[in-house]
């Protein structure tokens, strides 16, 4: 079902539930993986994905169709993720590195990461990025989202996004290349 | 020297780098989400005819209700509050039960007993039956202050 059909059906109380069910089925995987890459843990991703769709339900009536539906949903998901990570730091008085370490520990426990030499280093390097830069990297590298859509999702200019992605790639390459060197300072990448 | 890592030459994990969620997760997720959003089915606060009424009708109705509530609270607030039959309760207790309680269970001082004759002199005499000597002895044994009150 196309987005405009979903939106049209959602406007009618009789077909509202059906339309929303279609919307969830259509976007659940994208939202889940977008969130999961930010919070790593499945249970956290599950909670946040549900929260995202509850918010979509709540505000869909007010959705202005000048934006694409899926970039709007991505934007809600992005805000939920950033808010979640921020509140985690605030709640436990954790500095940036400690939340990164917690996410790294969860990542190490993921069986999909084990058994490869480069991949764990790459994932660790991605986790070391600041939240917003990691978000930009994920959208571009994994989701292959065009910069114009990324600008809609993040509310940042295309130029700033390009610069952020470029810096992220440089930090990641630097970390993966030098992480094993004894003199490598872990703070250089932050 | 170790060769530099180049991200664009590294095979990308596709579609996702992390392990998949539990089996059947995406089949169940829509049902779980729908259960969350459909559960609090919103009941409109106002009946349909009122929601469709023009704004001036709703404003007038709201003002009337407000004034009515105010008038009712004034009318009810003006009447003295009467406690629900509290004074009648003690009067309904038979005199004998009261005296039984006072003589057998209550720990009374002379001051309490001294107030009793004022209520019912006959029954006091009936229960206490003091002789003149006993009364004099009892009075002499009391501190001066209590005797003064008596």
PDB file of N, CA and C in Angstrom, chain A residues 138-175:
ATOM      1  N   UNK A 138      25.537   6.030  10.209  1.00  0.00           N
ATOM      2  CA  UNK A 138      24.635   4.896   9.970  1.00  0.00           C
ATOM      3  C   UNK A 138      23.686   5.161   8.810  1.00  0.00           C
ATOM      4  N   UNK A 139      23.110   6.360   8.805  1.00  0.00           N
ATOM      5  CA  UNK A 139      22.143   6.690   7.742  1.00  0.00           C
ATOM      6  C   UNK A 139      22.808   6.630   6.363  1.00  0.00           C
ATOM      7  N   UNK A 140      24.048   7.099   6.312  1.00  0.00           N
ATOM      8  CA  UNK A 140      24.729   7.170   5.014  1.00  0.00           C
ATOM      9  C   UNK A 140      25.350   5.823   4.618  1.00  0.00           C
ATOM     10  N   UNK A 141      26.067   5.224   5.562  1.00  0.00           N
ATOM     11  CA  UNK A 141      26.844   4.028   5.234  1.00  0.00           C
ATOM     12  C   UNK A 141      25.950   2.791   5.135  1.00  0.00           C
ATOM     13  N   UNK A 142      25.089   2.574   6.115  1.00  0.00           N
ATOM     14  CA  UNK A 142      24.265   1.357   6.129  1.00  0.00           C
ATOM     15  C   UNK A 142      22.954   1.532   5.367  1.00  0.00           C
ATOM     16  N   UNK A 143      22.278   2.674   5.583  1.00  0.00           N
ATOM     17  CA  UNK A 143      20.967   2.848   4.934  1.00  0.00           C
ATOM     18  C   UNK A 143      21.090   3.480   3.548  1.00  0.00           C
ATOM     19  N   UNK A 144      22.282   3.960   3.211  1.00  0.00           N
ATOM     20  CA  UNK A 144      22.540   4.612   1.915  1.00  0.00           C
ATOM     21  C   UNK A 144      21.507   5.697   1.606  1.00  0.00           C
ATOM     22  N   UNK A 145      21.194   6.438   2.613  1.00  0.00           N
ATOM     23  CA  UNK A 145      20.191   7.507   2.449  1.00  0.00           C
ATOM     24  C   UNK A 145      20.826   8.721   1.763  1.00  0.00           C
ATOM     25  N   UNK A 146      20.148   9.300   0.781  1.00  0.00           N
ATOM     26  CA  UNK A 146      20.679  10.514   0.150  1.00  0.00           C
ATOM     27  C   UNK A 146      20.794  11.643   1.182  1.00  0.00           C
ATOM     28  N   UNK A 147      21.775  12.525   0.945  1.00  0.00           N
ATOM     29  CA  UNK A 147      22.014  13.603   1.907  1.00  0.00           C
ATOM     30  C   UNK A 147      20.781  14.499   2.089  1.00  0.00           C
ATOM     31  N   UNK A 148      20.009  14.674   1.008  1.00  0.00           N
ATOM     32  CA  UNK A 148      18.833  15.553   1.105  1.00  0.00           C
ATOM     33  C   UNK A 148      17.820  14.975   2.107  1.00  0.00           C
ATOM     34  N   UNK A 149      17.646  13.653   2.045  1.00  0.00           N
ATOM     35  CA  UNK A 149      16.714  13.027   3.000  1.00  0.00           C
ATOM     36  C   UNK A 149      17.297  13.054   4.408  1.00  0.00           C
ATOM     37  N   UNK A 150      18.608  12.844   4.486  1.00  0.00           N
ATOM     38  CA  UNK A 150      19.251  12.907   5.815  1.00  0.00           C
ATOM     39  C   UNK A 150      19.039  14.283   6.434  1.00  0.00           C
ATOM     40  N   UNK A 151      19.080  15.307   5.586  1.00  0.00           N
ATOM     41  CA  UNK A 151      18.881  16.674   6.083  1.00  0.00           C
ATOM     42  C   UNK A 151      17.482  16.817   6.670  1.00  0.00           C
ATOM     43  N   UNK A 152      16.498  16.178   6.018  1.00  0.00           N
ATOM     44  CA  UNK A 152      15.122  16.233   6.541  1.00  0.00           C
ATOM     45  C   UNK A 152      15.015  15.495   7.873  1.00  0.00           C
ATOM     46  N   UNK A 153      15.692  14.354   7.956  1.00  0.00           N
ATOM     47  CA  UNK A 153      15.601  13.535   9.165  1.00  0.00           C
ATOM     48  C   UNK A 153      16.288  14.211  10.345  1.00  0.00           C
ATOM     49  N   UNK A 154      17.474  14.759  10.079  1.00  0.00           N
ATOM     50  CA  UNK A 154      18.272  15.287  11.198  1.00  0.00           C
ATOM     51  C   UNK A 154      18.070  16.780  11.437  1.00  0.00           C
ATOM     52  N   UNK A 155      17.469  17.465  10.458  1.00  0.00           N
ATOM     53  CA  UNK A 155      17.315  18.907  10.586  1.00  0.00           C
ATOM     54  C   UNK A 155      18.634  19.639  10.469  1.00  0.00           C
ATOM     55  N   UNK A 156      19.585  19.049   9.749  1.00  0.00           N
ATOM     56  CA  UNK A 156      20.910  19.651   9.559  1.00  0.00           C
ATOM     57  C   UNK A 156      21.121  19.906   8.069  1.00  0.00           C
ATOM     58  N   UNK A 157      21.962  20.875   7.744  1.00  0.00           N
ATOM     59  CA  UNK A 157      22.177  21.190   6.321  1.00  0.00           C
ATOM     60  C   UNK A 157      22.982  20.080   5.644  1.00  0.00           C
ATOM     61  N   UNK A 158      22.816  19.987   4.328  1.00  0.00           N
ATOM     62  CA  UNK A 158      23.511  18.962   3.555  1.00  0.00           C
ATOM     63  C   UNK A 158      25.023  19.106   3.707  1.00  0.00           C
ATOM     64  N   UNK A 159      25.515  20.341   3.664  1.00  0.00           N
ATOM     65  CA  UNK A 159      26.953  20.588   3.791  1.00  0.00           C
ATOM     66  C   UNK A 159      27.493  20.076   5.120  1.00  0.00           C
ATOM     67  N   UNK A 160      26.766  20.371   6.180  1.00  0.00           N
ATOM     68  CA  UNK A 160      27.208  19.935   7.508  1.00  0.00           C
ATOM     69  C   UNK A 160      27.191  18.411   7.616  1.00  0.00           C
ATOM     70  N   UNK A 161      26.207  17.792   6.968  1.00  0.00           N
ATOM     71  CA  UNK A 161      26.118  16.326   7.001  1.00  0.00           C
ATOM     72  C   UNK A 161      27.288  15.687   6.258  1.00  0.00           C
ATOM     73  N   UNK A 162      27.635  16.277   5.110  1.00  0.00           N
ATOM     74  CA  UNK A 162      28.760  15.746   4.334  1.00  0.00           C
ATOM     75  C   UNK A 162      30.059  15.843   5.143  1.00  0.00           C
ATOM     76  N   UNK A 163      30.241  16.973   5.776  1.00  0.00           N
ATOM     77  CA  UNK A 163      31.448  17.162   6.584  1.00  0.00           C
ATOM     78  C   UNK A 163      31.469  16.182   7.754  1.00  0.00           C
ATOM     79  N   UNK A 164      30.307  16.002   8.380  1.00  0.00           N
ATOM     80  CA  UNK A 164      30.225  15.106   9.530  1.00  0.00           C
ATOM     81  C   UNK A 164      30.547  13.669   9.109  1.00  0.00           C
ATOM     82  N   UNK A 165      29.995  13.247   7.959  1.00  0.00           N
ATOM     83  CA  UNK A 165      30.241  11.884   7.478  1.00  0.00           C
ATOM     84  C   UNK A 165      31.721  11.706   7.139  1.00  0.00           C
ATOM     85  N   UNK A 166      32.287  12.693   6.494  1.00  0.00           N
ATOM     86  CA  UNK A 166      33.698  12.629   6.115  1.00  0.00           C
ATOM     87  C   UNK A 166      34.584  12.477   7.364  1.00  0.00           C
ATOM     88  N   UNK A 167      34.298  13.258   8.390  1.00  0.00           N
ATOM     89  CA  UNK A 167      35.081  13.170   9.628  1.00  0.00           C
ATOM     90  C   UNK A 167      34.881  11.814  10.302  1.00  0.00           C
ATOM     91  N   UNK A 168      33.656  11.327  10.248  1.00  0.00           N
ATOM     92  CA  UNK A 168      33.364  10.027  10.868  1.00  0.00           C
ATOM     93  C   UNK A 168      34.178   8.927  10.198  1.00  0.00           C
ATOM     94  N   UNK A 169      34.212   8.943   8.870  1.00  0.00           N
ATOM     95  CA  UNK A 169      34.961   7.922   8.130  1.00  0.00           C
ATOM     96  C   UNK A 169      36.443   8.001   8.487  1.00  0.00           C
ATOM     97  N   UNK A 170      36.948   9.206   8.566  1.00  0.00           N
ATOM     98  CA  UNK A 170      38.378   9.392   8.887  1.00  0.00           C
ATOM     99  C   UNK A 170      38.695   8.848  10.293  1.00  0.00           C
ATOM    100  N   UNK A 171      37.827   9.134  11.246  1.00  0.00           N
ATOM    101  CA  UNK A 171      38.033   8.639  12.617  1.00  0.00           C
ATOM    102  C   UNK A 171      37.987   7.109  12.653  1.00  0.00           C
ATOM    103  N   UNK A 172      37.039   6.555  11.926  1.00  0.00           N
ATOM    104  CA  UNK A 172      36.881   5.095  11.930  1.00  0.00           C
ATOM    105  C   UNK A 172      38.116   4.434  11.310  1.00  0.00           C
ATOM    106  N   UNK A 173      38.552   4.942  10.162  1.00  0.00           N
ATOM    107  CA  UNK A 173      39.724   4.360   9.498  1.00  0.00           C
ATOM    108  C   UNK A 173      40.957   4.476  10.387  1.00  0.00           C
ATOM    109  N   UNK A 174      41.066   5.596  11.037  1.00  0.00           N
ATOM    110  CA  UNK A 174      42.207   5.824  11.935  1.00  0.00           C
ATOM    111  C   UNK A 174      42.187   4.828  13.094  1.00  0.00           C
ATOM    112  N   UNK A 175      41.006   4.635  13.659  1.00  0.00           N
ATOM    113  CA  UNK A 175      40.904   3.721  14.807  1.00  0.00           C
ATOM    114  C   UNK A 175      41.214   2.287  14.387  1.00  0.00           C
TER     115      UNK A 175
END
